[in-house]
Structures are given as C-alpha cells and as structure tokens.
Coordinates of N, CA and C and ligand atoms in Angstrom, one line a residue:
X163 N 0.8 -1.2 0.0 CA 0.0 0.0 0.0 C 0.9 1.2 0.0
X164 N 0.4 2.2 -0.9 CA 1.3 3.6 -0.8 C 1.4 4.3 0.3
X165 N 1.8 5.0 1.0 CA 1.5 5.8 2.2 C 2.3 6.9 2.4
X166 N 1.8 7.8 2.3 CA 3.1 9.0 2.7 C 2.5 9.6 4.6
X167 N 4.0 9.1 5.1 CA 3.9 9.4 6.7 C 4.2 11.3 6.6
X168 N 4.0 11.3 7.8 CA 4.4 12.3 8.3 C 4.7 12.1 9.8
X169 N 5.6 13.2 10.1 CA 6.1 13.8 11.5 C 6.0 15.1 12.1
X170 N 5.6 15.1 13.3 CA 5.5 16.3 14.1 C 6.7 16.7 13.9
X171 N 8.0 15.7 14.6 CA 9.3 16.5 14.4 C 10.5 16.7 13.0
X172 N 9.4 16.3 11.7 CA 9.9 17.0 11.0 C 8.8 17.9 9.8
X173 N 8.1 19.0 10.1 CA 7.2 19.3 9.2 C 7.6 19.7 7.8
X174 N 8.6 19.9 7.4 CA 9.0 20.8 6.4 C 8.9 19.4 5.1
X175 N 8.7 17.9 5.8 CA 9.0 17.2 4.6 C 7.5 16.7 4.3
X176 N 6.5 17.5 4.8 CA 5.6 17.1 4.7 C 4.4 17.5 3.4
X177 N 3.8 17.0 2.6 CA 3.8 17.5 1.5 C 2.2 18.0 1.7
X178 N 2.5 19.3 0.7 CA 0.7 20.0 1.3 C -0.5 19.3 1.3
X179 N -0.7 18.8 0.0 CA -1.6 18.3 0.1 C -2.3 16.8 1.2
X180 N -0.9 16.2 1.5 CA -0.7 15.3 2.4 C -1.1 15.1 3.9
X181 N -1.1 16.3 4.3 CA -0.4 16.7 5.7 C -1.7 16.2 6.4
X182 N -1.3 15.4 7.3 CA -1.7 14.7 8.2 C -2.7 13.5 8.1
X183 N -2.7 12.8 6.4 CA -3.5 12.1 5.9 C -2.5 10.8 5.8
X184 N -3.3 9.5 5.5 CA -2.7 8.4 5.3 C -3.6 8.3 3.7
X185 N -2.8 8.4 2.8 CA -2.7 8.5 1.6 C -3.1 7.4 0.7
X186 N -3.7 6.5 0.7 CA -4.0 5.3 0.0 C -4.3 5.4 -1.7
X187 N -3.6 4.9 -2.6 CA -3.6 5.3 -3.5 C -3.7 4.0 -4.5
X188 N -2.8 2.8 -4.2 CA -2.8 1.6 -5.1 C -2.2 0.5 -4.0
X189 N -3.4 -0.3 -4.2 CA -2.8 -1.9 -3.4 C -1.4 -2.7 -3.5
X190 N -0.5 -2.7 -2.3 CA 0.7 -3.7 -2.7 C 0.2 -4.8 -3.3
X191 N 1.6 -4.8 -4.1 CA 1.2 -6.7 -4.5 C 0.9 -7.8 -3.4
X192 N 1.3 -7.5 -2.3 CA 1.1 -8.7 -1.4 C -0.7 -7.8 -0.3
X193 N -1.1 -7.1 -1.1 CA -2.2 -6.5 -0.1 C -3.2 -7.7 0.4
X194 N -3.2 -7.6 1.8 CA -3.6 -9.0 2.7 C -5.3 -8.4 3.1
X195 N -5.6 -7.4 2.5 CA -6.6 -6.4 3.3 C -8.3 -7.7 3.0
X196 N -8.0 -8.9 1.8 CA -9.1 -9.4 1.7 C -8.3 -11.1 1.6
X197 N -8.6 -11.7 2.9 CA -8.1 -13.2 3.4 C -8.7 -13.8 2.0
X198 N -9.6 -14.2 1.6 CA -9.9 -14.8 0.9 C -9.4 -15.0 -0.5
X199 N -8.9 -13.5 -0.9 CA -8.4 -13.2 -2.5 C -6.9 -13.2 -2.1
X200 N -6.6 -13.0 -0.8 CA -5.0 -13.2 -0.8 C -4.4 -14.7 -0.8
X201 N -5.5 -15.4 -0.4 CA -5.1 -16.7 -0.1 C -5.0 -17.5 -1.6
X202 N -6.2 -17.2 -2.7 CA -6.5 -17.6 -3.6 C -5.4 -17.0 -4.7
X203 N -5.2 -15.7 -4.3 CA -3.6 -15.0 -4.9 C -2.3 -16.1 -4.8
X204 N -2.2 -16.2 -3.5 CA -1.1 -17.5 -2.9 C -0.8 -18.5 -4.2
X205 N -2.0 -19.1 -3.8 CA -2.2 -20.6 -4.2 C -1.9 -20.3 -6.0
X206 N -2.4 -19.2 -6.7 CA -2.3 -19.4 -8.1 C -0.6 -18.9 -8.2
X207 N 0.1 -18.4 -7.6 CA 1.7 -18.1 -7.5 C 2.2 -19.0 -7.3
X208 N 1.8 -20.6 -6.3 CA 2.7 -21.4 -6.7 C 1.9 -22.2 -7.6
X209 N 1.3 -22.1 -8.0 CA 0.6 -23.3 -9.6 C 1.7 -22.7 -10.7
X210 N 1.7 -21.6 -10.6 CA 1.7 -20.4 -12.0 C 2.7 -19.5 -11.6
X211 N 4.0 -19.6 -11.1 CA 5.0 -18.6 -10.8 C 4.9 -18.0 -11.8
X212 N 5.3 -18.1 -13.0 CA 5.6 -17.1 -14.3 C 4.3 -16.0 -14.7
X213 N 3.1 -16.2 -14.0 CA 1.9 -15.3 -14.0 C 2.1 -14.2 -13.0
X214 N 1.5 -12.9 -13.4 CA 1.8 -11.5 -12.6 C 1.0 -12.4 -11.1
X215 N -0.5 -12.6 -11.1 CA -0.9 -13.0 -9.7 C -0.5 -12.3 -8.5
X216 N -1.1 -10.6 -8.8 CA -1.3 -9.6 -7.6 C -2.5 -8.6 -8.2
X217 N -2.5 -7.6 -6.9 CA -3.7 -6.7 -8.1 C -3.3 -6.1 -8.9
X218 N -3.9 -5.4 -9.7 CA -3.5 -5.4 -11.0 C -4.2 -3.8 -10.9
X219 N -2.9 -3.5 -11.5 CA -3.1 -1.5 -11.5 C -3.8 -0.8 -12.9
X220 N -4.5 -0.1 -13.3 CA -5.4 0.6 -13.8 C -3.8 0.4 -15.2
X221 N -4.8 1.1 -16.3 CA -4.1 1.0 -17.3 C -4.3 2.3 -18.2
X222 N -3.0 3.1 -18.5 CA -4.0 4.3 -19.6 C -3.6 5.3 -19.3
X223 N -3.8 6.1 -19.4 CA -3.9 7.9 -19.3 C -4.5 8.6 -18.1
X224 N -3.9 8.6 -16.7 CA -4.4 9.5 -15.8 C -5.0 10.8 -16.1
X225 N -4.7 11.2 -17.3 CA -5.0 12.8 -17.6 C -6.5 12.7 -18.5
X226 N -6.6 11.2 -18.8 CA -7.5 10.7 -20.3 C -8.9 11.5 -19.2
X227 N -10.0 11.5 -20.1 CA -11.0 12.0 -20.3 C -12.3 10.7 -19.5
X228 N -11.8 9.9 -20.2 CA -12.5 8.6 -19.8 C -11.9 7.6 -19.4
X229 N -13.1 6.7 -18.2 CA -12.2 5.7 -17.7 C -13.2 4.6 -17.8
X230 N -12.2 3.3 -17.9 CA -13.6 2.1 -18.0 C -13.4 1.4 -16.6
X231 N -14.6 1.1 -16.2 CA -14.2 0.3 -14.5 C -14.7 -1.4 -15.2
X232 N -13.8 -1.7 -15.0 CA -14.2 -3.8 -15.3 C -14.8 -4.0 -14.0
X233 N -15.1 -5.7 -13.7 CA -14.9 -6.0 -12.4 C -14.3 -6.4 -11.4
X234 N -13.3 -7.1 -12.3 CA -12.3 -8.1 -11.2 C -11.1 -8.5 -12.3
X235 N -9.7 -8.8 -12.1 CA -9.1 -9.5 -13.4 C -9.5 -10.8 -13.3
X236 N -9.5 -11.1 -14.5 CA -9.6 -12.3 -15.2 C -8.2 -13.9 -14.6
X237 N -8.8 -15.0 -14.2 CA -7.4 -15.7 -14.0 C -6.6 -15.7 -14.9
X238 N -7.1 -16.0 -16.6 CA -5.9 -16.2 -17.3 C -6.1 -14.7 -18.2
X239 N -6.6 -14.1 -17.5 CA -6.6 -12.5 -18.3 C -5.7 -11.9 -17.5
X240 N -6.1 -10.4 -16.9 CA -4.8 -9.8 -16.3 C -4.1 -10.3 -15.2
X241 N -5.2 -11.4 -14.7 CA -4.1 -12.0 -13.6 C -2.9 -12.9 -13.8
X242 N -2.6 -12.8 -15.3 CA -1.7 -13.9 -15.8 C -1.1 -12.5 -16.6
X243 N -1.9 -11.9 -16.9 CA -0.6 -10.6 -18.0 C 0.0 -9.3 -17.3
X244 N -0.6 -9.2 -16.1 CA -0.4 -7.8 -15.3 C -1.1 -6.6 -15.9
X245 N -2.2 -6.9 -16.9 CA -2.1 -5.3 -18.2 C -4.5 -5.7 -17.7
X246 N -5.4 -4.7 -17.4 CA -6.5 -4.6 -17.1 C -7.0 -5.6 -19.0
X247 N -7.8 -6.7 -19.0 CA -8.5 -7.1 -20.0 C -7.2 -7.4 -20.9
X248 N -6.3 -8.3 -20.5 CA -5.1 -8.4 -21.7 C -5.1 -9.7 -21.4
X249 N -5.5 -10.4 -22.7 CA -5.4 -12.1 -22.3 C -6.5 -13.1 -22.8
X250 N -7.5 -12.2 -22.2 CA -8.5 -13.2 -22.5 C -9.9 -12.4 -23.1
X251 N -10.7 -13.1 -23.4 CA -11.9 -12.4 -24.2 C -12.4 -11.5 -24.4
X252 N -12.7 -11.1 -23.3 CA -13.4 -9.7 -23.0 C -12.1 -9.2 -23.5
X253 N -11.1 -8.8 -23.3 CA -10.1 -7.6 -24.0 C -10.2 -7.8 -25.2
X254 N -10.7 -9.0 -26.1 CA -10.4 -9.0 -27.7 C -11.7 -8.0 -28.1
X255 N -12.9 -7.7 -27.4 CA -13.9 -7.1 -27.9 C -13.7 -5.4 -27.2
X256 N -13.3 -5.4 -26.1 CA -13.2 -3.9 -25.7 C -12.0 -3.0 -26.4
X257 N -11.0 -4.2 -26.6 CA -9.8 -3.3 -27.5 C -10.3 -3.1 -28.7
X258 N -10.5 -3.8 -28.9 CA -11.4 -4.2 -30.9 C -12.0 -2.3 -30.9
X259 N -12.6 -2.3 -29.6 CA -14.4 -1.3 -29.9 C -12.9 0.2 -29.2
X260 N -12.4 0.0 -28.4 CA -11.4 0.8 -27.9 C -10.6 1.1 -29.1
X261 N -9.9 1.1 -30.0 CA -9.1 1.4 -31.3 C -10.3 1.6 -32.6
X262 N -11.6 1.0 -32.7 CA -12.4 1.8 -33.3 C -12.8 3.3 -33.2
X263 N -13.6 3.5 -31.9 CA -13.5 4.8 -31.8 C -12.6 5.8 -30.9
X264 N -11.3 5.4 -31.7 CA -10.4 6.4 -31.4 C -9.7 6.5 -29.5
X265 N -10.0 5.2 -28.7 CA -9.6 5.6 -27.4 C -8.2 4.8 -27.5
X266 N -8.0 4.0 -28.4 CA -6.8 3.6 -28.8 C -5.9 3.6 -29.7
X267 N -4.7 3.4 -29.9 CA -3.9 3.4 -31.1 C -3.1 2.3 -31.0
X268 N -2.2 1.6 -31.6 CA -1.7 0.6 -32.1 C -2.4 -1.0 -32.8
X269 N -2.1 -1.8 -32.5 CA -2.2 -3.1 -31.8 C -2.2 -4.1 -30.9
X270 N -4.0 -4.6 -30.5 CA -3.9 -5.3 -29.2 C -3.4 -6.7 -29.9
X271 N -2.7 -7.4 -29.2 CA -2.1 -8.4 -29.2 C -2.3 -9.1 -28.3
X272 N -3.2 -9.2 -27.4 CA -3.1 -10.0 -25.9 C -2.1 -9.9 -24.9
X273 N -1.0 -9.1 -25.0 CA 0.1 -9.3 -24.3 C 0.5 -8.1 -24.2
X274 N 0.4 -7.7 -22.4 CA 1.0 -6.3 -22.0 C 2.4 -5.7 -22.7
X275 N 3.3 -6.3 -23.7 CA 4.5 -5.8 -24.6 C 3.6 -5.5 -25.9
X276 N 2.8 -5.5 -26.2 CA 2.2 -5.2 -27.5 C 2.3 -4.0 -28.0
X277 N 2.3 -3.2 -27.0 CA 2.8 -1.7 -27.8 C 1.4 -0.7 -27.9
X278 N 0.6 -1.5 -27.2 CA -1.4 -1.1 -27.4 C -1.0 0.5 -26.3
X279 N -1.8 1.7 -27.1 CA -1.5 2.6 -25.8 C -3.1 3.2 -26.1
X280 N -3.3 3.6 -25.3 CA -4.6 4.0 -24.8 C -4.7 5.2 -24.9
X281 N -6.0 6.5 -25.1 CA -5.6 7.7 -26.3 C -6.8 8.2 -24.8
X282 N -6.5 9.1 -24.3 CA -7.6 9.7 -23.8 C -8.7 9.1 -22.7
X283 N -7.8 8.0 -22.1 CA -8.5 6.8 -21.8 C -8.0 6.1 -21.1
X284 N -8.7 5.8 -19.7 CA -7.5 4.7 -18.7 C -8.9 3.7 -18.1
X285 N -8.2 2.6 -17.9 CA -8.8 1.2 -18.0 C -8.3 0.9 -16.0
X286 N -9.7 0.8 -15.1 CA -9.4 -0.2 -13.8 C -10.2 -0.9 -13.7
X287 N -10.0 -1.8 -12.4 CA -11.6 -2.4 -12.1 C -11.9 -2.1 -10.7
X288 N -13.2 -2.9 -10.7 CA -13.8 -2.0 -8.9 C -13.2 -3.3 -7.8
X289 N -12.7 -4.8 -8.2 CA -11.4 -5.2 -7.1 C -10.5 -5.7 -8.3
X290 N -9.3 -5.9 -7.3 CA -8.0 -5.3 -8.0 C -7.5 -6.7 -8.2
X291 N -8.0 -7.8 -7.2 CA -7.4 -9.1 -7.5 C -8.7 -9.7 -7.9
X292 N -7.8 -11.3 -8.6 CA -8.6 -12.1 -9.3 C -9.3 -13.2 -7.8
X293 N -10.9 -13.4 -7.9 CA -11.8 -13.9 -7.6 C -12.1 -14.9 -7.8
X294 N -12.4 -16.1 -6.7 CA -12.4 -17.7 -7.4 C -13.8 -17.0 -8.3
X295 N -13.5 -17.7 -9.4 CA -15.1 -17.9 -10.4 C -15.4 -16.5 -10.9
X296 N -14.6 -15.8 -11.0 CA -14.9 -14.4 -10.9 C -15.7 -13.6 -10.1
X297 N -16.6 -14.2 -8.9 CA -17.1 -13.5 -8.3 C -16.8 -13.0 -6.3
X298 N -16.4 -11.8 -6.3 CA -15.9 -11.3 -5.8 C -17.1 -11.0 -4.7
X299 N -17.0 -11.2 -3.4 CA -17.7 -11.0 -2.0 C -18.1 -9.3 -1.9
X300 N -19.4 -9.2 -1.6 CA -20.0 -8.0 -1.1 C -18.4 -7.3 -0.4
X301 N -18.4 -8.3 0.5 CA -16.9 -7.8 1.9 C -15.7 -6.7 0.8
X302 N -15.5 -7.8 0.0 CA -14.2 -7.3 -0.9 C -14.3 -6.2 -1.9
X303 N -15.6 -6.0 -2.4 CA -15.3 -5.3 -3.3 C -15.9 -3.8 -2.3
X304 N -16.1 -3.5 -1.3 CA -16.6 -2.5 -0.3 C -14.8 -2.4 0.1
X305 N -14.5 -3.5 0.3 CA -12.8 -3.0 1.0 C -12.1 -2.8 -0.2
X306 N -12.0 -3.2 -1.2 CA -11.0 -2.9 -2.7 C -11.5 -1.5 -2.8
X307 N -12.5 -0.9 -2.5 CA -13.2 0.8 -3.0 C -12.3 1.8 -2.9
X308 N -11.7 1.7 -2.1 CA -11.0 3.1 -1.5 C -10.0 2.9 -2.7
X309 N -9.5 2.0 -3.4 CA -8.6 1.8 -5.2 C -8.9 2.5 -5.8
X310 N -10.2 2.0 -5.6 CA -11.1 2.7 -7.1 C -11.4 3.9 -6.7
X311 N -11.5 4.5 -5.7 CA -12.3 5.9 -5.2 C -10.5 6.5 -6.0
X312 N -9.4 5.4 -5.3 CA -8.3 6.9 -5.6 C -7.8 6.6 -7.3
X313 N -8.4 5.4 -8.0 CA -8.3 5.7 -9.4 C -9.5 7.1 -9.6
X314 N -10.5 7.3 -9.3 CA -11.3 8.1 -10.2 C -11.1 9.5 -9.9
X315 N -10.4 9.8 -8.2 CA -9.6 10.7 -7.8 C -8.8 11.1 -8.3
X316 N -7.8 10.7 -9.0 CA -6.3 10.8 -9.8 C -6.5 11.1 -11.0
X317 N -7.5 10.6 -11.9 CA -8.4 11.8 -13.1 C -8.2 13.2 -12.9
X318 N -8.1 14.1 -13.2 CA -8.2 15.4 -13.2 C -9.1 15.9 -14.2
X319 N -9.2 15.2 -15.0 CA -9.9 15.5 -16.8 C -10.8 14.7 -17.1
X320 N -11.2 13.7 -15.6 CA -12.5 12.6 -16.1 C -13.7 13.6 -16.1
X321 N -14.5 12.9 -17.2 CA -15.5 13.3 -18.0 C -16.8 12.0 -18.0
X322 N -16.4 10.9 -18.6 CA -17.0 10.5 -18.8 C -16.6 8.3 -18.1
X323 N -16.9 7.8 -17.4 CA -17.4 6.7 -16.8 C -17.7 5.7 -17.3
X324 N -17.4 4.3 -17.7 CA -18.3 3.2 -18.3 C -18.1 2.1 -17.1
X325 N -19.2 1.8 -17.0 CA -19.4 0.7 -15.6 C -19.8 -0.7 -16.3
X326 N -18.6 -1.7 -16.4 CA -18.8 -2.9 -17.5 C -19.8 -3.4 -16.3
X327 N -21.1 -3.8 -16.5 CA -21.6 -4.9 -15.2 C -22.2 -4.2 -14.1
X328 N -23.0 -4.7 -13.6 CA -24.0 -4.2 -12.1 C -23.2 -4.0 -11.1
X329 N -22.1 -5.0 -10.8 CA -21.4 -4.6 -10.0 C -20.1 -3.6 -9.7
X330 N -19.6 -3.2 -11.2 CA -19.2 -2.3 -11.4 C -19.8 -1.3 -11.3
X331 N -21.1 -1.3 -11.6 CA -21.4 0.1 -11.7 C -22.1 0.3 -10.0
X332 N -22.6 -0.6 -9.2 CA -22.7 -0.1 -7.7 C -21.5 0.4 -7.2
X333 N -20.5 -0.1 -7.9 CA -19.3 0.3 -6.4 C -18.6 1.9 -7.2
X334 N -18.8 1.7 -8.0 CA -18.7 3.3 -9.2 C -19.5 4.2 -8.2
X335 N -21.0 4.0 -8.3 CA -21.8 5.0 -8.0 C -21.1 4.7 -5.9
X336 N -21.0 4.7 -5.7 CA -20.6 4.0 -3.8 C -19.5 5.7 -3.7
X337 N -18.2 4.9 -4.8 CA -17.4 6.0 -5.1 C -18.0 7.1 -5.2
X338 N -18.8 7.6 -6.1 CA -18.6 8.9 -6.5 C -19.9 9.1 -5.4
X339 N -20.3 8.5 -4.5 CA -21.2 9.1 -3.6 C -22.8 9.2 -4.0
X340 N -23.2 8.6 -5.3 CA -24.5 8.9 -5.4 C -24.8 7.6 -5.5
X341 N -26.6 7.5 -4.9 CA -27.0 6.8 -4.1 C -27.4 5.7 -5.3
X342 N -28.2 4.6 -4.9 CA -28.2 3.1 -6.1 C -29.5 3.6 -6.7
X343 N -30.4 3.9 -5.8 CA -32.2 4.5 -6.2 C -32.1 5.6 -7.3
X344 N -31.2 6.1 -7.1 CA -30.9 7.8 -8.1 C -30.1 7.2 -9.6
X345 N -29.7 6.1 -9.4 CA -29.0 5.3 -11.2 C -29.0 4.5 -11.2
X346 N -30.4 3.5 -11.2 CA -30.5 2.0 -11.3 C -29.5 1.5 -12.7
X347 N -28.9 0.7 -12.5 CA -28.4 -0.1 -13.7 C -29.1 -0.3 -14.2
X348 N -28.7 -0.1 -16.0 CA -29.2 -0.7 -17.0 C -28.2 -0.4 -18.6
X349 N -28.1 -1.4 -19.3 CA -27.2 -1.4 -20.5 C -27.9 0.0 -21.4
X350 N -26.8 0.7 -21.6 CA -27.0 2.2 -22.5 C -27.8 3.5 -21.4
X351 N -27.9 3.1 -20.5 CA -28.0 4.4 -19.4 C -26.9 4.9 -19.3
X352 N -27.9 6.2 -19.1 CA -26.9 7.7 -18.6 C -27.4 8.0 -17.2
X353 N -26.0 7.9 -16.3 CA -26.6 8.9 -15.5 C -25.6 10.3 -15.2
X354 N -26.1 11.2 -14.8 CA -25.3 12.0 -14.4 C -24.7 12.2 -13.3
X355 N -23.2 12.7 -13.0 CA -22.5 12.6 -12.0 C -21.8 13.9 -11.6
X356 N -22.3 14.8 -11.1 CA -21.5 16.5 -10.9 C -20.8 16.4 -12.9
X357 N -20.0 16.8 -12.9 CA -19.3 17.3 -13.8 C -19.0 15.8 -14.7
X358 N -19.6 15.0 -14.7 CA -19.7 14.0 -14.9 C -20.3 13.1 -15.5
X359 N -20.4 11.9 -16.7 CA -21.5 11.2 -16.9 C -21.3 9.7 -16.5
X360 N -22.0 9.0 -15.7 CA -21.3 7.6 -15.4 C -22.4 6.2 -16.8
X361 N -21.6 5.6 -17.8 CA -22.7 5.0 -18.6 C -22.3 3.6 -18.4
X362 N -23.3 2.9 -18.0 CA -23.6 1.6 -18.1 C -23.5 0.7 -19.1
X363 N -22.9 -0.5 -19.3 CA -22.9 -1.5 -20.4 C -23.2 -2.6 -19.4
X364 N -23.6 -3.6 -20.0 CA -23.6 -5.0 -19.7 C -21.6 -5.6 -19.8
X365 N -21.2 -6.0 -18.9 CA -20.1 -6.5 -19.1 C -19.3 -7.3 -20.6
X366 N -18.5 -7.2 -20.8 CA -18.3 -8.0 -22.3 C -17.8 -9.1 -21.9
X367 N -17.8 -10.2 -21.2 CA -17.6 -11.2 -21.0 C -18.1 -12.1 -22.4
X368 N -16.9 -13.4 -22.1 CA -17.4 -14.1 -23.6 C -18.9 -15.2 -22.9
X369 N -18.9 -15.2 -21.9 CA -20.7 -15.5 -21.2 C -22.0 -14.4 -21.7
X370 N -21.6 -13.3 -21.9 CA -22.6 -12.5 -21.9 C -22.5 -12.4 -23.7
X371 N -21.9 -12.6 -24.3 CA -21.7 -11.8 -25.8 C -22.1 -13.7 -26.3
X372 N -21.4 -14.7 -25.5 CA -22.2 -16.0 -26.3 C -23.7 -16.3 -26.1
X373 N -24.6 -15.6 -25.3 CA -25.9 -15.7 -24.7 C -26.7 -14.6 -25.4
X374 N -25.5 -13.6 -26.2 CA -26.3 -12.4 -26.7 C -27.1 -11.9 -26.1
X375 N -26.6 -11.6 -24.5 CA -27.0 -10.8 -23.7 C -26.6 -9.3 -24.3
X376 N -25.2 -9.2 -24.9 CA -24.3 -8.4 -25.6 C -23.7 -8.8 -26.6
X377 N -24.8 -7.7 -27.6 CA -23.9 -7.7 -28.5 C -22.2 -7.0 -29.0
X378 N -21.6 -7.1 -30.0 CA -20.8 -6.1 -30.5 C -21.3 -5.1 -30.9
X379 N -22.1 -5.1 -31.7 CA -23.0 -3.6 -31.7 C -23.7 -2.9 -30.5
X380 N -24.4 -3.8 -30.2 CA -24.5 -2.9 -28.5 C -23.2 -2.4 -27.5
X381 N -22.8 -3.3 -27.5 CA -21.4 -2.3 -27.5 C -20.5 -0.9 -27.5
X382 N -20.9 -1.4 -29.0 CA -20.4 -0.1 -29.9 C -21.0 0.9 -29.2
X383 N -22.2 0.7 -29.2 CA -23.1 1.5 -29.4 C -22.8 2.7 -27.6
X384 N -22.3 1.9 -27.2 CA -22.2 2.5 -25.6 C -20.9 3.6 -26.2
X385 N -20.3 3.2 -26.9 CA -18.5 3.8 -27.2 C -19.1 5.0 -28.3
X386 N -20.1 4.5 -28.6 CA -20.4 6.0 -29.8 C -20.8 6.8 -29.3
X387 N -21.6 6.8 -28.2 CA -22.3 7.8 -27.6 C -21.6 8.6 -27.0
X388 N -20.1 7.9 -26.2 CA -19.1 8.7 -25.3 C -18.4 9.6 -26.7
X389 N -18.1 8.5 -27.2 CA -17.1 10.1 -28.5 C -18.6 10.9 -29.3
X390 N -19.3 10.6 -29.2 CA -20.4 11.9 -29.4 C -19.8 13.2 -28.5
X391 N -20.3 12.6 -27.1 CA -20.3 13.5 -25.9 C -19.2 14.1 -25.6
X392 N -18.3 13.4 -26.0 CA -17.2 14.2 -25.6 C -16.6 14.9 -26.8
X393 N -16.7 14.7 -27.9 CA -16.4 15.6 -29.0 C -17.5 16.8 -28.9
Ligands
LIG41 S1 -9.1 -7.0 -3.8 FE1 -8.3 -5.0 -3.3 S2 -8.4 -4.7 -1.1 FE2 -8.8 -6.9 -1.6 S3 -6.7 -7.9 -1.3 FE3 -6.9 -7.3 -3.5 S4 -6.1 -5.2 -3.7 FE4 -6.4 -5.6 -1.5

C-alpha cells in the first residue's frame, strides 16, 4: 500500500496536500486487506509462478477523459498478464471497440509488450485481484473501493465513466457518492455525475456476448455515444 507518513518532528518534509493524511492510492502486490483473495492470490503463485498473480493497476492515461471500470481480473486474463483485460476475451472485444472509436492506437495483441496505448482513456476495475469464479464478496469489493475511489480521484480530466456490469457500476456510484435508487443499472444508461457522466454497459464477458446478452454492436453503441459527448 502507498503511504506517505508524516512527523510532528519534521514538518517541512511534509507534502501540502498530504499533511496529516494516510494517503491510500494503489494496493501492494502482497495486499492481505481481503483473506480470501490473498489466499487464492497464494495458491495461483505457486501453480503459476511465471503469472503476474497480484492486483493489477489501472491501465492508460491519468489525464484521459474517460475511464472504464471492469470488475475483477480475469485468472488467465490480467491475472496472468499484469495489463487490465489483456489475455482473455473480453479484451479482444473492448480493445477491438477501444481502437475503433479512437480511445486507442496501435495493436492489441493480448500481451502487455504489445505496444497497445490507450488515447484519452484509462482502464481499472472496482477489485483489484482475481476472484475464485470471478465472483468477488459484497466484503471485498466494499474493501477494494478506496482503489477505485483513488483511481477516479487521480483523473483530473474525467468526464465520462463506463461501468462494465452491475457490480461495477454499484461500487462506481458508492465511489462517486451517489446513491443506487438515483441510477439503477441498465445497459445504454446515462446517469449524471456533478461534472460528470457515469454510462452503463452490460459486461463484455465471452458468457454474456455467447448468450447475446451483448452484443458487439450494443457495444459499440455504448462507445459511440461517449465520442459523441465528448467531442
Ligand atoms: S481485492 Fe483489493 S483490497 Fe482486496 S486484497 Fe486485492 S487489492 Fe487488496
């Protein structure tokens, strides 16, 4: 965990905006704060030494405009690449829709060396480690928040929000403080957020896109409306 101390008996090294705060900003690799996900962290490190298997830091442009919140990494997705949706399915359809309308440039390749850089645009999720089954405990993803509160914090230029999933988008709205009754989920919702718009998609998981819960064009369709809005 990041932390900047301070001391009574030395003030001068104390940084303004800091001063007298415990600073939480991004989870150590070894963050023990949820028994369950650190344990399950463990166990996939000795299966799989050569896999990142810690949480996994936001991806993109601090200064970008927009941010996407996933919900958890993936085992053989970022929890094996270190890079947010690099690996496994879901990144082949958000990069795909990400380099269409312009929030990316290069080539996704699956693999955090790919050279993929992100245009206006930074990629987290609402918990930071990978989840048996993908599904992450009420407990954990309430204790992973203060991540995500200091990803959305560390924006200066956020504008615009995509909440892949219900559960993304609860612990989104938790963050930014507005209430669940005031922006029920729903795929292609807008809601507003102070200076802000938070929009909803259905997750792109390859469960939800093989059920045609989601399409690719529905999708799209969520990514056209942001470069509308923000152009
Ligand atoms: S999910 Fe978040 S709070 Fe929980 S152990 Fe991982 S980094 Fe820490």
């Amino acid at each position: 965990m990041t932390t900047i101390s301070t001391t009574k008996d030395n003030p001068a090294r104390i940084p303004p905006l800091a001063a007298g705060a415990l600073l939480r900003t991004e989870p150590d690799r070894n963050c023990p704060l949820c028994p369950r996900l650190a344990a399950f962290r463990e166990a996939a490190r000795l299966r799989e030494p050569e896999w990142y298997n810690a949480p996994v830091r936001p991806f993109g442009d601090p200064d970008g405009r927009l941010l996407i919140v996933g919900l958890a990494p993936g085992m053989q997705g970022a929890n094996r690449t270190g890079r947010p949706f690099t690996g496994d399915y879901a990144g082949d359809l958000l990069y795909a829709t990400l380099l269409e309308y312009g929030f990316a440039k290069g080539k996704y390749q699956a693999r955090p060396d790919d050279g993929l850089k992100l245009v206006d645009c930074r990629i987290g999720n609402a918990v930071h480690c990978v989840p048996p089954q993908n599904k992450p405990l009420p407990l954990e993803i309430n204790t992973c928040r203060p991540f995500l509160s200091a990803i959305i914090e560390s924006m200066p230029n956020l504008r615009a929000i995509v909440a892949l999933g219900r559960i993304a988008h609860d612990s989104t709205l938790k963050a930014l403080g507005i209430r669940g009754s005031a922006a029920p989920f729903g795929h292609g919702a807008i809601h507003p957020a102070g200076a802000r718009k938070l929009y909803d998609s259905y997750h792109c998981s390859r469960y939800n896109t093989n059920t045609r819960v989601l399409t690719p064009e529905m999708f799209r369709n969520v990514f056209a409306k942001i470069r509308a809005d923000l152009d």
